[in-house]
PDB file of C-alpha atoms in Angstrom:
ATOM      1  CA  ARG A 172      86.215 104.325 136.780  1.00 59.00           C
ATOM      2  CA  MET A 173      87.083 101.783 134.011  1.00 56.00           C
ATOM      3  CA  PRO A 174      90.757 100.871 133.562  1.00 62.00           C
ATOM      4  CA  LEU A 175      92.225 101.926 130.280  1.00 66.00           C
ATOM      5  CA  SER A 176      93.163  98.332 129.459  1.00 61.00           C
ATOM      6  CA  ARG A 177      89.437  97.570 129.196  1.00 56.00           C
ATOM      7  CA  THR A 178      88.532 100.375 126.771  1.00 64.00           C
ATOM      8  CA  LYS A 179      89.050  98.110 123.780  1.00 66.00           C
ATOM      9  CA  LEU A 180      86.206  95.774 124.761  1.00 62.00           C
ATOM     10  CA  ALA A 181      82.708  96.249 123.441  1.00 60.00           C
ATOM     11  CA  VAL A 182      81.239  95.886 126.894  1.00 57.00           C
ATOM     12  CA  PRO A 183      82.821  97.831 129.790  1.00 60.00           C
ATOM     13  CA  PHE A 184      84.198  95.776 132.687  1.00 60.00           C
ATOM     14  CA  VAL A 185      85.233  97.198 136.027  1.00 65.00           C
ATOM     15  CA  GLY A 186      87.347  94.167 137.097  1.00 67.00           C
ATOM     16  CA  LYS A 187      88.233  90.634 136.141  1.00 66.00           C
ATOM     17  CA  ASP A 188      84.984  89.022 135.017  1.00 62.00           C
ATOM     18  CA  VAL A 189      82.980  91.792 136.602  1.00 67.00           C
ATOM     19  CA  PRO A 190      80.935  93.867 134.057  1.00 61.00           C
ATOM     20  CA  SER A 191      79.915  97.339 135.049  1.00 65.00           C
ATOM     21  CA  PRO A 192      76.643  97.535 136.991  1.00 62.00           C
ATOM     22  CA  THR A 193      74.701  98.972 134.038  1.00 60.00           C
ATOM     23  CA  ASN A 194      75.930  96.286 131.667  1.00 60.00           C
ATOM     24  CA  GLU A 195      73.291  93.936 130.355  1.00 58.00           C
ATOM     25  CA  PHE A 196      75.915  91.522 128.700  1.00 59.00           C
ATOM     26  CA  ALA A 197      77.572  89.849 131.624  1.00 60.00           C
ATOM     27  CA  HIS A 198      78.684  86.663 129.919  1.00 69.00           C
ATOM     28  CA  PRO A 199      82.376  86.771 128.751  1.00 72.00           C
ATOM     29  CA  ASP A 200      81.637  84.964 125.495  1.00 78.00           C
ATOM     30  CA  VAL A 201      79.004  87.603 124.561  1.00 76.00           C
ATOM     31  CA  VAL A 202      81.630  90.319 125.374  1.00 74.00           C
ATOM     32  CA  LEU A 203      84.189  88.637 123.026  1.00 81.00           C
ATOM     33  CA  GLY A 204      81.580  88.122 120.282  1.00 85.00           C
ATOM     34  CA  LEU A 205      80.497  91.789 120.426  1.00 81.00           C
ATOM     35  CA  THR A 206      84.115  93.049 120.504  1.00 82.00           C
ATOM     36  CA  ILE A 207      84.884  90.919 117.398  1.00 86.00           C
ATOM     37  CA  LEU A 208      81.773  92.194 115.618  1.00 88.00           C
ATOM     38  CA  GLY A 209      82.688  95.788 116.574  1.00 83.00           C
ATOM     39  CA  TYR A 210      86.095  95.460 115.049  1.00 83.00           C
ATOM     40  CA  ARG A 211      84.687  93.569 112.023  1.00 86.00           C
ATOM     41  CA  TYR A 212      82.130  96.317 111.176  1.00 86.00           C
ATOM     42  CA  GLU A 213      84.138  99.446 112.263  1.00 83.00           C
ATOM     43  CA  GLY A 214      87.719  98.291 111.759  1.00 82.00           C
ATOM     44  CA  LEU A 215      90.676  99.238 113.911  1.00 79.00           C
ATOM     45  CA  ARG A 216      90.946 102.789 115.218  1.00 81.00           C
ATOM     46  CA  SER A 217      94.190 104.568 114.468  1.00 82.00           C
ATOM     47  CA  GLU A 218      95.119 104.403 118.185  1.00 83.00           C
ATOM     48  CA  ASP A 219      94.587 100.627 118.073  1.00 83.00           C
ATOM     49  CA  THR A 220      96.935 100.302 115.085  1.00 85.00           C
ATOM     50  CA  ASP A 221      99.513 102.548 116.848  1.00 87.00           C
ATOM     51  CA  ASP A 222      99.267 100.391 120.018  1.00 88.00           C
ATOM     52  CA  VAL A 223      99.822  97.207 118.008  1.00 89.00           C
ATOM     53  CA  MET A 224     102.844  98.649 116.219  1.00 90.00           C
ATOM     54  CA  ARG A 225     104.338  99.998 119.450  1.00 92.00           C
ATOM     55  CA  ARG A 226     104.040  96.539 121.126  1.00 93.00           C
ATOM     56  CA  LEU A 227     105.337  94.778 118.071  1.00 94.00           C
ATOM     57  CA  ILE A 228     108.414  97.043 117.894  1.00 94.00           C
ATOM     58  CA  ASN A 229     109.068  96.758 121.611  1.00 94.00           C
ATOM     59  CA  ASP A 230     108.869  92.954 121.304  1.00 95.00           C
ATOM     60  CA  LEU A 231     111.192  92.981 118.406  1.00 94.00           C
ATOM     61  CA  ARG A 232     113.856  94.936 120.414  1.00 94.00           C
ATOM     62  CA  GLN A 233     113.661  92.339 123.225  1.00 95.00           C
ATOM     63  CA  GLU A 234     113.878  89.221 121.118  1.00 94.00           C
ATOM     64  CA  PRO A 235     117.226  87.542 120.418  1.00 94.00           C
ATOM     65  CA  GLY A 236     118.573  86.471 117.043  1.00 93.00           C
ATOM     66  CA  ARG A 237     118.731  87.932 113.563  1.00 92.00           C
ATOM     67  CA  VAL A 238     116.180  90.716 113.140  1.00 90.00           C
ATOM     68  CA  GLN A 239     114.436  89.171 110.129  1.00 89.00           C
ATOM     69  CA  GLU A 240     114.037  85.849 111.922  1.00 91.00           C
ATOM     70  CA  ARG A 241     112.606  87.172 115.216  1.00 94.00           C
ATOM     71  CA  PRO A 242     109.019  86.126 115.933  1.00 95.00           C
ATOM     72  CA  SER A 243     107.799  89.760 115.843  1.00 95.00           C
ATOM     73  CA  ALA A 244     109.313  90.363 112.468  1.00 93.00           C
ATOM     74  CA  LEU A 245     107.862  87.156 111.057  1.00 94.00           C
ATOM     75  CA  LEU A 246     104.383  88.060 112.419  1.00 95.00           C
ATOM     76  CA  PHE A 247     104.588  91.492 110.869  1.00 94.00           C
ATOM     77  CA  LYS A 248     105.688  89.969 107.566  1.00 93.00           C
ATOM     78  CA  LYS A 249     102.752  87.570 107.709  1.00 94.00           C
ATOM     79  CA  TRP A 250     100.239  90.379 108.339  1.00 91.00           C
ATOM     80  CA  ILE A 251     101.634  92.477 105.506  1.00 90.00           C
ATOM     81  CA  LYS A 252     101.394  89.483 103.137  1.00 89.00           C
ATOM     82  CA  ALA A 253      97.862  88.716 104.218  1.00 89.00           C
ATOM     83  CA  ALA A 254      96.982  92.352 103.448  1.00 86.00           C
ATOM     84  CA  GLY A 255      98.382  91.957  99.908  1.00 85.00           C
ATOM     85  CA  GLY A 256     101.671  93.815 100.389  1.00 86.00           C
ATOM     86  CA  VAL A 257     105.348  92.839 100.587  1.00 86.00           C
ATOM     87  CA  VAL A 258     107.925  93.563 103.265  1.00 87.00           C
ATOM     88  CA  ALA A 259     110.785  95.291 101.511  1.00 84.00           C
ATOM     89  CA  ASP A 260     114.384  93.974 101.369  1.00 79.00           C
ATOM     90  CA  PRO A 261     116.481  97.071 102.365  1.00 71.00           C
ATOM     91  CA  SER A 262     119.596  95.461 100.866  1.00 71.00           C
ATOM     92  CA  SER A 263     118.036  95.803  97.373  1.00 67.00           C
ATOM     93  CA  ASP A 264     118.380  99.203  95.613  1.00 62.00           C
ATOM     94  CA  SER A 265     114.969  99.097  94.016  1.00 56.00           C
ATOM     95  CA  TRP A 266     112.825  98.169  96.981  1.00 54.00           C
ATOM     96  CA  GLU A 267     111.220 101.620  97.160  1.00 55.00           C
ATOM     97  CA  ASP A 268     110.135 101.433  93.458  1.00 55.00           C
ATOM     98  CA  SER A 269     108.152  98.277  93.774  1.00 55.00           C
ATOM     99  CA  GLY A 270     104.336  98.135  94.317  1.00 62.00           C
ATOM    100  CA  VAL A 271     102.835  97.931  97.836  1.00 75.00           C
ATOM    101  CA  CYS A 272     106.080  97.684  99.667  1.00 82.00           C
ATOM    102  CA  VAL A 273     106.384  98.202 103.426  1.00 83.00           C
ATOM    103  CA  PRO A 274     109.656  98.731 105.236  1.00 85.00           C
ATOM    104  CA  PRO A 275     110.787  95.897 107.587  1.00 88.00           C
ATOM    105  CA  LEU A 276     109.579  96.190 111.161  1.00 90.00           C
ATOM    106  CA  ASN A 277     113.005  97.229 112.497  1.00 89.00           C
ATOM    107  CA  LEU A 278     112.984 100.263 110.056  1.00 87.00           C
ATOM    108  CA  ILE A 279     109.417 101.412 110.859  1.00 86.00           C
ATOM    109  CA  GLN A 280     109.252 104.813 112.487  1.00 82.00           C
ATOM    110  CA  ARG A 281     105.922 105.342 114.294  1.00 78.00           C
ATOM    111  CA  SER A 282     106.329 109.061 114.057  1.00 79.00           C
ATOM    112  CA  ASN A 283     106.504 108.923 110.236  1.00 75.00           C
ATOM    113  CA  ASP A 284     102.869 109.257 108.918  1.00 72.00           C
ATOM    114  CA  THR A 285     103.866 108.155 105.380  1.00 69.00           C
ATOM    115  CA  GLN A 286     104.898 104.713 106.491  1.00 64.00           C
TER     116      GLN A 286
END
């Protein structure tokens, strides 16, 4: 039985550096390359995106300092900017009216499908 943490790899592993017996790609570099190609051609699955957001929000809650200056919030802002969007400033009244605007990480609700 394969651990759930290994399900995101292109080649199934049964343990650390131990590919499954039926696996023809035993070299770790090949595994990484195939995994990257898989994500490149197929994109992230919705459960992958949900997992990333869950981890990012959990990290944000554990980090000290002002919310907008925490490493998780800065990484989220960098990702949104790279995708062509803008992280909204909730102190502004018109932030919902602007173009591709995303709420700040601390205001994201994973249960809200419209976000």
